[in-house]
PDB file of C-alpha atoms and ligand atoms in Angstrom:
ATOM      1  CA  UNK U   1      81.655  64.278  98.315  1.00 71.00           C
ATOM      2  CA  UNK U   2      83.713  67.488  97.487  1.00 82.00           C
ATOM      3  CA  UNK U   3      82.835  69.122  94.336  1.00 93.00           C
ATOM      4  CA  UNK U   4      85.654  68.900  91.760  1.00 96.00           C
ATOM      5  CA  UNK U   5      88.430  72.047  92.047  1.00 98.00           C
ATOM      6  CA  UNK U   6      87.696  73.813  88.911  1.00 98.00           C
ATOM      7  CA  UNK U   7      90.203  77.335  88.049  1.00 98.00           C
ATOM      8  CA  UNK U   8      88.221  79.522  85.922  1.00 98.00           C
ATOM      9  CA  UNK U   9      90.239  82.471  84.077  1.00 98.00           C
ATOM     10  CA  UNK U  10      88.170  85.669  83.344  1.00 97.00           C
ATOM     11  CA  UNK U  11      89.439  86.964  80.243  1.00 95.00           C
ATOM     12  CA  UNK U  12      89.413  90.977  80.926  1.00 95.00           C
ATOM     13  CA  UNK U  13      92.759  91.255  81.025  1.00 95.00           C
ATOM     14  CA  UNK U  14      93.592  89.132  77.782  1.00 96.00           C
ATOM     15  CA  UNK U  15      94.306  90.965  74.794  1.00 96.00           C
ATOM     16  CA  UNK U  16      91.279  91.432  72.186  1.00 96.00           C
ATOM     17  CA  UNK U  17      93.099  91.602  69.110  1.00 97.00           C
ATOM     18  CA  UNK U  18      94.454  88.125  69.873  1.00 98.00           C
ATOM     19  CA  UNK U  19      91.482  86.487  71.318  1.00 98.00           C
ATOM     20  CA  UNK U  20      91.561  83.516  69.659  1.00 98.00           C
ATOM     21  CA  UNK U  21      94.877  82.577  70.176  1.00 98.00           C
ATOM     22  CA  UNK U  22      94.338  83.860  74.147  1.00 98.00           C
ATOM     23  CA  UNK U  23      91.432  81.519  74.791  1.00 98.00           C
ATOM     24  CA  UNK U  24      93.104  78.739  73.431  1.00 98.00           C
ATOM     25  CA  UNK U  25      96.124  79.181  75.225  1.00 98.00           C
ATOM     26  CA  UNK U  26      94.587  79.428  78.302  1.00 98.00           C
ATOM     27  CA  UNK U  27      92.974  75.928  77.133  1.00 98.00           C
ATOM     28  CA  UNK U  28      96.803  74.613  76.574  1.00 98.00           C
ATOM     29  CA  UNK U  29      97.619  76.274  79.977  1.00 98.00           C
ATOM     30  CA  UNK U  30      95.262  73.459  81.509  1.00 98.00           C
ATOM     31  CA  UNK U  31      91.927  75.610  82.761  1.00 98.00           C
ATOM     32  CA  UNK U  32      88.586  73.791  83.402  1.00 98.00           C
ATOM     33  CA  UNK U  33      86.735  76.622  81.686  1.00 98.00           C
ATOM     34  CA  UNK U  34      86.442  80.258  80.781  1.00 98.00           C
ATOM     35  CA  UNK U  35      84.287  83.126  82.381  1.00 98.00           C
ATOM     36  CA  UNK U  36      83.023  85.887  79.663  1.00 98.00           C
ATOM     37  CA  UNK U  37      82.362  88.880  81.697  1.00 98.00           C
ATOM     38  CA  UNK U  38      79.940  90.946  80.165  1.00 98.00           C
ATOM     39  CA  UNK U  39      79.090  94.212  81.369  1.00 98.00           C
ATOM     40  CA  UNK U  40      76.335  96.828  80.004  1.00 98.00           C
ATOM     41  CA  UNK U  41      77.451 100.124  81.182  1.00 98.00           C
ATOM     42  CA  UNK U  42      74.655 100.128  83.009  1.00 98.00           C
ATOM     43  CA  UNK U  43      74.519  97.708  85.969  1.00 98.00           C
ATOM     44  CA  UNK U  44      78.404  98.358  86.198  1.00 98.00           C
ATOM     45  CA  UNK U  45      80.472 101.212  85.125  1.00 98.00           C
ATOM     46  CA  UNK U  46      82.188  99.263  81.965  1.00 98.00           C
ATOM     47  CA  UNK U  47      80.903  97.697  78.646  1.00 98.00           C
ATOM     48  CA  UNK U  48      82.545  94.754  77.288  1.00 97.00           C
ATOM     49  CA  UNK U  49      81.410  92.070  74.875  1.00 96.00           C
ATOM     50  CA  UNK U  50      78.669  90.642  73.575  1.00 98.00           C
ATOM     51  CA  UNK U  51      77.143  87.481  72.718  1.00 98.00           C
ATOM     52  CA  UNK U  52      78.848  87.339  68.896  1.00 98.00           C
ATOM     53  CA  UNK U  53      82.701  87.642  70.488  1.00 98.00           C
ATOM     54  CA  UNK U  54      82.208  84.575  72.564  1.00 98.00           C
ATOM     55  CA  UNK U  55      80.542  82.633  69.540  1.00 98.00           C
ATOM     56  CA  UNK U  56      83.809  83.882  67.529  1.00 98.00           C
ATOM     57  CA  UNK U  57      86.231  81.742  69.412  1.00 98.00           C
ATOM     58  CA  UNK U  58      83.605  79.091  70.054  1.00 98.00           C
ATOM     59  CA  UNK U  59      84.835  76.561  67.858  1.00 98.00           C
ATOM     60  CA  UNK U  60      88.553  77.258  68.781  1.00 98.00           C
ATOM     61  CA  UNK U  61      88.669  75.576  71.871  1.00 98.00           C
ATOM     62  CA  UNK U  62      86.538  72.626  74.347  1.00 98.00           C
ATOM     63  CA  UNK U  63      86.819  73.965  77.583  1.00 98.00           C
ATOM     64  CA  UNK U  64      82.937  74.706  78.933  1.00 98.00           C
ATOM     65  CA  UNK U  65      82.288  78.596  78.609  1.00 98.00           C
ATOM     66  CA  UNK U  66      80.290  80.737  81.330  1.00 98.00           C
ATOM     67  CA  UNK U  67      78.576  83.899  80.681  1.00 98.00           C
ATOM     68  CA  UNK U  68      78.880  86.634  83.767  1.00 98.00           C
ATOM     69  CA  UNK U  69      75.801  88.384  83.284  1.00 98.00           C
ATOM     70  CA  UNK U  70      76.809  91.909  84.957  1.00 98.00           C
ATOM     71  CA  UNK U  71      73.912  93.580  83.246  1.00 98.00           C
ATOM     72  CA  UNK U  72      70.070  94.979  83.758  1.00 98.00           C
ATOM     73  CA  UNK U  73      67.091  92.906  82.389  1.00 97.00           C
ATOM     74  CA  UNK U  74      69.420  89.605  81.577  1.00 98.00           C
ATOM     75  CA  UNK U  75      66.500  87.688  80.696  1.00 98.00           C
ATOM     76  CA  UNK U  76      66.498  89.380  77.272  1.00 97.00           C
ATOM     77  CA  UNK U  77      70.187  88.251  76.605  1.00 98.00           C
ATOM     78  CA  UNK U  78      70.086  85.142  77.961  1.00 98.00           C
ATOM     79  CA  UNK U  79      69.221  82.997  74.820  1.00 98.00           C
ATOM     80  CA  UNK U  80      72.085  84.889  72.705  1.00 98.00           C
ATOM     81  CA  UNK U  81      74.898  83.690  75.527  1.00 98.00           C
ATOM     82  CA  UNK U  82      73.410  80.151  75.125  1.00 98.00           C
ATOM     83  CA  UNK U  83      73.367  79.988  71.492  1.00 98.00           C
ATOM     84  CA  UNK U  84      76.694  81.828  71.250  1.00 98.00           C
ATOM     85  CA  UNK U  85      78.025  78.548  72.947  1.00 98.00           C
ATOM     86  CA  UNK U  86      78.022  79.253  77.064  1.00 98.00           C
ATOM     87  CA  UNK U  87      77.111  76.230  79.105  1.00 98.00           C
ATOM     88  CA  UNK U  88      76.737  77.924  82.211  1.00 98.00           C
ATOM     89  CA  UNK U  89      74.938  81.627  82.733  1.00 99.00           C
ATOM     90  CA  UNK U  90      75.063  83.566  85.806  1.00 99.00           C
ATOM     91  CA  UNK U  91      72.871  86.121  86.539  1.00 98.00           C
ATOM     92  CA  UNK U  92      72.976  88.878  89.436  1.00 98.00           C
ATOM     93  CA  UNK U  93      70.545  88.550  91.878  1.00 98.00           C
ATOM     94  CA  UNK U  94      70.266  92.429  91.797  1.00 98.00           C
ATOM     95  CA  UNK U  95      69.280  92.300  87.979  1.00 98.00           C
ATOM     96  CA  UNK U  96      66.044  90.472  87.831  1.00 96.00           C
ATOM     97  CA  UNK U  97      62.816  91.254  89.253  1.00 95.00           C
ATOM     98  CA  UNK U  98      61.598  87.461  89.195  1.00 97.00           C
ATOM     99  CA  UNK U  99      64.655  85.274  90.038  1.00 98.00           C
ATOM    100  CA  UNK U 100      63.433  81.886  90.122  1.00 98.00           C
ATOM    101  CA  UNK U 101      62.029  82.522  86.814  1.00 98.00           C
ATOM    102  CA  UNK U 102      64.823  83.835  85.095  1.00 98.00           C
ATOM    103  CA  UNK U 103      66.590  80.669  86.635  1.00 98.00           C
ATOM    104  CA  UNK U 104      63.730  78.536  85.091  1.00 98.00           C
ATOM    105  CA  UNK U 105      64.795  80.487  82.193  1.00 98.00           C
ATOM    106  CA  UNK U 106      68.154  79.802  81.784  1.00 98.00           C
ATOM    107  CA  UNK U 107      67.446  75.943  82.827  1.00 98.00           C
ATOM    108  CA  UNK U 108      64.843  75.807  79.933  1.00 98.00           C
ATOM    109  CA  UNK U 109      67.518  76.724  77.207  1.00 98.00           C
ATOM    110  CA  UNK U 110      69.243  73.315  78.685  1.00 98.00           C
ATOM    111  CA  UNK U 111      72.142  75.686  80.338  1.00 98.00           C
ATOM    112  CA  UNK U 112      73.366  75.388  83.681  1.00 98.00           C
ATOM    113  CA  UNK U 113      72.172  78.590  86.045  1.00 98.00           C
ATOM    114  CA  UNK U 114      74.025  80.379  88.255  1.00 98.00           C
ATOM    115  CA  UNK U 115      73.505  83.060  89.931  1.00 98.00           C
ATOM    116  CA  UNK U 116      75.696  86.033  91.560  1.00 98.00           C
ATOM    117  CA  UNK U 117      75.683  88.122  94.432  1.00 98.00           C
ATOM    118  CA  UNK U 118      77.710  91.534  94.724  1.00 98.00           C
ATOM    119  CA  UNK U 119      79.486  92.129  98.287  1.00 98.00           C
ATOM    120  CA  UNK U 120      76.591  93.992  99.805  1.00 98.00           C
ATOM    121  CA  UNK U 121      73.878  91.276  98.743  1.00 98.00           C
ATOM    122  CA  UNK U 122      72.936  89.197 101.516  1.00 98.00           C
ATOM    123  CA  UNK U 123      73.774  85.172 101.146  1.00 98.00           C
ATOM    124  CA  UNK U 124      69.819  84.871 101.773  1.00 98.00           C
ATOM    125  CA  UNK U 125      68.752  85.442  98.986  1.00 97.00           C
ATOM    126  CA  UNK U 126      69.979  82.308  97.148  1.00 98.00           C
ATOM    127  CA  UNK U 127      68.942  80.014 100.067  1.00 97.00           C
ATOM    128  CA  UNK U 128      64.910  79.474  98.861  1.00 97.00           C
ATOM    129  CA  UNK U 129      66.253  78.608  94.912  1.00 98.00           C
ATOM    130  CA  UNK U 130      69.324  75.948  95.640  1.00 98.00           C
ATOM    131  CA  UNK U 131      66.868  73.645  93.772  1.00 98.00           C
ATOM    132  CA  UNK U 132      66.394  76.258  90.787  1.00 98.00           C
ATOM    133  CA  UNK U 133      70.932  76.943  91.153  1.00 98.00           C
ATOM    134  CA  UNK U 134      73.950  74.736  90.036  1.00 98.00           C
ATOM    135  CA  UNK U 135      76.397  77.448  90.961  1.00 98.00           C
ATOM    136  CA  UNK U 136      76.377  80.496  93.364  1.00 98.00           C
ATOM    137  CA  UNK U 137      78.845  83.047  92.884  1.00 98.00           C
ATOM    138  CA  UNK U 138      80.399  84.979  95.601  1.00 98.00           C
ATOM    139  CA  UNK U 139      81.960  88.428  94.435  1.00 98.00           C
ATOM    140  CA  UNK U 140      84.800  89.201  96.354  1.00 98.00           C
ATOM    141  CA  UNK U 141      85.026  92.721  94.376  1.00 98.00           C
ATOM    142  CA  UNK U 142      82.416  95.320  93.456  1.00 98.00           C
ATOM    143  CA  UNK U 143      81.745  94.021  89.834  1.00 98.00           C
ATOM    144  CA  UNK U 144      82.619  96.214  86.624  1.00 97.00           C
ATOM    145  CA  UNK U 145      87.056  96.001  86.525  1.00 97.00           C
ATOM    146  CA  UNK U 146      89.271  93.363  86.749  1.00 96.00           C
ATOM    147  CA  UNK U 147      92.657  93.796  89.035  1.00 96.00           C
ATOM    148  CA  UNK U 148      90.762  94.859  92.398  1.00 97.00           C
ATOM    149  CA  UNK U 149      91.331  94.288  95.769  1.00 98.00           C
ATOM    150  CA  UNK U 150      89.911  90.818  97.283  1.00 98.00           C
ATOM    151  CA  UNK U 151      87.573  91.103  99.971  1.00 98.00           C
ATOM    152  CA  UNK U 152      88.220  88.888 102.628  1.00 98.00           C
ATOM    153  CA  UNK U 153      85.453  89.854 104.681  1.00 98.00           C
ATOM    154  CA  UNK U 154      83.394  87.650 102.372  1.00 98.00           C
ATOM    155  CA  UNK U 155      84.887  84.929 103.604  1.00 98.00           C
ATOM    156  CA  UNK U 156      82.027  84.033 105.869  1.00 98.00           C
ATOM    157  CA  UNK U 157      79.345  84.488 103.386  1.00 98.00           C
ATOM    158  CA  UNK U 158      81.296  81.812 101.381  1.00 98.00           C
ATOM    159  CA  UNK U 159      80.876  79.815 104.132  1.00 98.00           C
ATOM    160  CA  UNK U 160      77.538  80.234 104.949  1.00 98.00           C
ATOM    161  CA  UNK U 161      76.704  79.434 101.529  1.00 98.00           C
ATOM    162  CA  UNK U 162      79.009  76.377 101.331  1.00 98.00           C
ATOM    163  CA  UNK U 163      76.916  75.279 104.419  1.00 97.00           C
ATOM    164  CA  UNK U 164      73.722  75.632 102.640  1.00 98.00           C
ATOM    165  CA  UNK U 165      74.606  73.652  99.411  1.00 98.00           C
ATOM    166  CA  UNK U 166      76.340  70.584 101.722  1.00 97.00           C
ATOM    167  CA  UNK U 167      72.749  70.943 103.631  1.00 96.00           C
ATOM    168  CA  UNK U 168      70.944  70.917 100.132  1.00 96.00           C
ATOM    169  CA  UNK U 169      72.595  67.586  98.839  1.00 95.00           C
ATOM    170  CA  UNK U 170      76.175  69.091  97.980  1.00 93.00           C
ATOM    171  CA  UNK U 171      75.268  68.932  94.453  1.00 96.00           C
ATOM    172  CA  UNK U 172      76.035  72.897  93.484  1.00 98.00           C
ATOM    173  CA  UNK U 173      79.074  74.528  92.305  1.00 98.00           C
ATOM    174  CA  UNK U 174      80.239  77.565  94.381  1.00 98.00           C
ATOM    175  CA  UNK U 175      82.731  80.320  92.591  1.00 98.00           C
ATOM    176  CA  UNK U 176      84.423  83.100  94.183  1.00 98.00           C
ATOM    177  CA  UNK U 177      85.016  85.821  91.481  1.00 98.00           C
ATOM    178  CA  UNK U 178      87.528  89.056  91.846  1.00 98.00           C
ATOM    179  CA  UNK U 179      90.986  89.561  93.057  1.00 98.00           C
ATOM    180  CA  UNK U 180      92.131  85.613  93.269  1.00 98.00           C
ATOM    181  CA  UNK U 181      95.488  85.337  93.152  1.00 98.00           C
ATOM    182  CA  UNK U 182      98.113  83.579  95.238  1.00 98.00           C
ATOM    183  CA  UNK U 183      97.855  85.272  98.166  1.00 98.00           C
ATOM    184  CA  UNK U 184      94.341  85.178  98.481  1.00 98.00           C
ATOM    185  CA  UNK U 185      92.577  81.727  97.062  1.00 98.00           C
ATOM    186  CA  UNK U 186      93.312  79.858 100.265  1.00 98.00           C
ATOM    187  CA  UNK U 187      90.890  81.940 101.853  1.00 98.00           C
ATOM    188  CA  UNK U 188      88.384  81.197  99.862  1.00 98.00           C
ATOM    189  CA  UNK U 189      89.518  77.849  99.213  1.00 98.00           C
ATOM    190  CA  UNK U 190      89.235  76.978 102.737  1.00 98.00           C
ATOM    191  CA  UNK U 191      85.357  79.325 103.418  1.00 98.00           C
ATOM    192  CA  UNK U 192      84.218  76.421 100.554  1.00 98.00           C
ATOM    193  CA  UNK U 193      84.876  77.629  96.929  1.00 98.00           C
ATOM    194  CA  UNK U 194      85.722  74.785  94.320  1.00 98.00           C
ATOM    195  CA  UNK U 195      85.615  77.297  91.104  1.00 98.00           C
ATOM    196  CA  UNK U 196      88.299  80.116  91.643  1.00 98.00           C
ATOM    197  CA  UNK U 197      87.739  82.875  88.909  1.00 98.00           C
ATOM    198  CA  UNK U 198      91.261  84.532  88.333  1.00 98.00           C
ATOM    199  CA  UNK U 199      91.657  87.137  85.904  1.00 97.00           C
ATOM    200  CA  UNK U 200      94.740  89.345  86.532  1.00 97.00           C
ATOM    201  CA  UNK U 201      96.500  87.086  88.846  1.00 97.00           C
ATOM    202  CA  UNK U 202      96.950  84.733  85.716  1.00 96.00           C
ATOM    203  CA  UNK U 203      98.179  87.269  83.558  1.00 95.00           C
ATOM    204  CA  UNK U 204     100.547  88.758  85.960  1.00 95.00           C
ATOM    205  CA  UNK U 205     102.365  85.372  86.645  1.00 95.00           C
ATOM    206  CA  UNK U 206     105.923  85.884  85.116  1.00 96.00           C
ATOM    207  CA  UNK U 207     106.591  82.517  84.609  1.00 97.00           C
ATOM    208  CA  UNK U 208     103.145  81.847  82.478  1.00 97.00           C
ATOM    209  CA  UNK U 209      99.612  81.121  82.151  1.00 97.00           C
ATOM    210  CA  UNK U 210     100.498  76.947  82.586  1.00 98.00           C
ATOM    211  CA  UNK U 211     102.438  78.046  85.590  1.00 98.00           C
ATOM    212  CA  UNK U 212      99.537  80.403  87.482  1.00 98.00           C
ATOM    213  CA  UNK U 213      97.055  77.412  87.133  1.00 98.00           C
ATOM    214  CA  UNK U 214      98.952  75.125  88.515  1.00 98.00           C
ATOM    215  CA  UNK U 215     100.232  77.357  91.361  1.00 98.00           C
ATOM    216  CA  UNK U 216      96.771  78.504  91.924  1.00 98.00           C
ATOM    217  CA  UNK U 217      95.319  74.677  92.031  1.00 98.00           C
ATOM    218  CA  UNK U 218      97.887  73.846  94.265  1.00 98.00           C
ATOM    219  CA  UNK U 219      97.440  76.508  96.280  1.00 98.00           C
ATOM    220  CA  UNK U 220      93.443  76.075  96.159  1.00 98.00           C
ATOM    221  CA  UNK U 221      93.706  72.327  97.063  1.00 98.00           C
ATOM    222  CA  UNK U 222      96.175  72.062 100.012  1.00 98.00           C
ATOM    223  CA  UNK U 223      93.573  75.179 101.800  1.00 97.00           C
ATOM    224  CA  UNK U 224      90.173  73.094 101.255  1.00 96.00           C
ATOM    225  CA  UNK U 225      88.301  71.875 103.935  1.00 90.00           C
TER     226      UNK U 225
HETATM  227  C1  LIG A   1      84.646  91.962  88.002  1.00 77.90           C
HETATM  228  C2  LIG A   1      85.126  90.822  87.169  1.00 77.90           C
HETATM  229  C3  LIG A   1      86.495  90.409  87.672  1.00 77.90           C
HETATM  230  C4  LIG A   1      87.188  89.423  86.804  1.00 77.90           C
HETATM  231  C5  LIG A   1      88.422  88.874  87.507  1.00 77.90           C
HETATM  232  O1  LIG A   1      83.495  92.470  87.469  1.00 77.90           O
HETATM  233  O2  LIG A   1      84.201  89.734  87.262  1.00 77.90           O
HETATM  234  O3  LIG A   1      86.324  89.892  88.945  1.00 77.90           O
HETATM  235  O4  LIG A   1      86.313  88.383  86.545  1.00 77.90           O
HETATM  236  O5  LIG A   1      89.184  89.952  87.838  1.00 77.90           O
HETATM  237  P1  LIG A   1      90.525  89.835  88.718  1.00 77.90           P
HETATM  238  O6  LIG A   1      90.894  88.374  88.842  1.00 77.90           O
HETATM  239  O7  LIG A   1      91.541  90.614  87.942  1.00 77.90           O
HETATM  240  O8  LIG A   1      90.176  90.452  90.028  1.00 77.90           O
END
């Protein structure tokens, strides 16, 4: 059974002095959720928000919340994200020196876990913890800026992971993050991502944020296997 198609806006590009009235009309323009990337300035080379922005808009709008954890030592953060109202956290796999415990973790707070690996991270190392994951993100960018370049050549570590979960039961989410637009999320799409994280792509569509989801969905469903 095929995991729902879920299209996830990051909100980098949206603009902070209208946040609240950003998230919720990307809840209007019909998303299934919304990624929070936050970055250190240490793990990547930018610093966003923290925990108290996303518990902010919290109350503005339904749609599930996910924290992208792009930063060193996320087990000390990962309480705040889950208090500040994210249902989903995703750790790196670079990040934590005890992975399956940081998953326990997150899992313990009664979040869902996910976990991330950057281009250059082998697929392997999520294959021993699918029973400890409920999402594996695939970057398809070096993490740290929004409007990047997609990197097909992930395609087939997509795959291998979408091989793994449909092995493992089927019953785990897999997201492709960074440089999803139109031209790219068949690709993905079709290596065995259901959550598409699009950031700029959304923002750049000039007929709309309702319009770029339902492109991108469209676009999304006609390429899956
Ligand atoms: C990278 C970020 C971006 C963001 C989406 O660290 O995680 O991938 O979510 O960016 P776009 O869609 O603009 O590539």
């Amino acid at each position: 059974m095929a995991r729902p198609l879920q299209i996830v806006p990051s909100v980098l590009p949206a603009d902070f002095a209208r946040l609240g009235e950003e998230v919720a009309a990307l809840e209007k323009a019909g998303v299934d959720g919304i990624q929070w990337d936050i970055m250190d300035g240490r793990f990547v080379p930018n610093l966003t928000f923290g925990p108290d922005v996303v518990a902010s808009v919290r109350s503005l709008v339904t749609v599930p919340f996910e924290a992208h954890l792009m930063i060193e030592d996320p087990d000390t953060m990962i309480n705040r994200f889950v208090e500040a109202g994210c249902e989903l956290i995703i750790v790196h796999a670079e990040t934590t020196r005890h992975l399956h415990r940081t998953l326990g973790m997150i899992r313990d707070l009664g979040a869902r876990s996910g976990v991330a690996l950057n281009p250059g991270t082998p697929a392997e190392v999520v294959r021993p913890l699918l029973d400890m994951i409920d999402m594996v993100l695939v970057m398809t960018v070096n993490p740290g800026f929004g409007g990047q370049s997609y990197i097909a050549s992930m395609e087939p570590k997509i795959a291998e992971v979408a091989e793994w979960i449909a092995a493992a039961g089927g019953g785990i989410d897999l997201e492709v993050d960074g440089g999803i637009g139109p031209a790219t999320i068949a690709g993905a799409a079709a290596a065995g991502a259901n959550v598409l994280v699009a950031g700029t792509a959304l923002y750049r569509d000039p007929e709309g944020l309702a319009h770029a989801v339902t492109d991108l969905r469209s676009r999304a469903e006609a390429a899956r296997p």
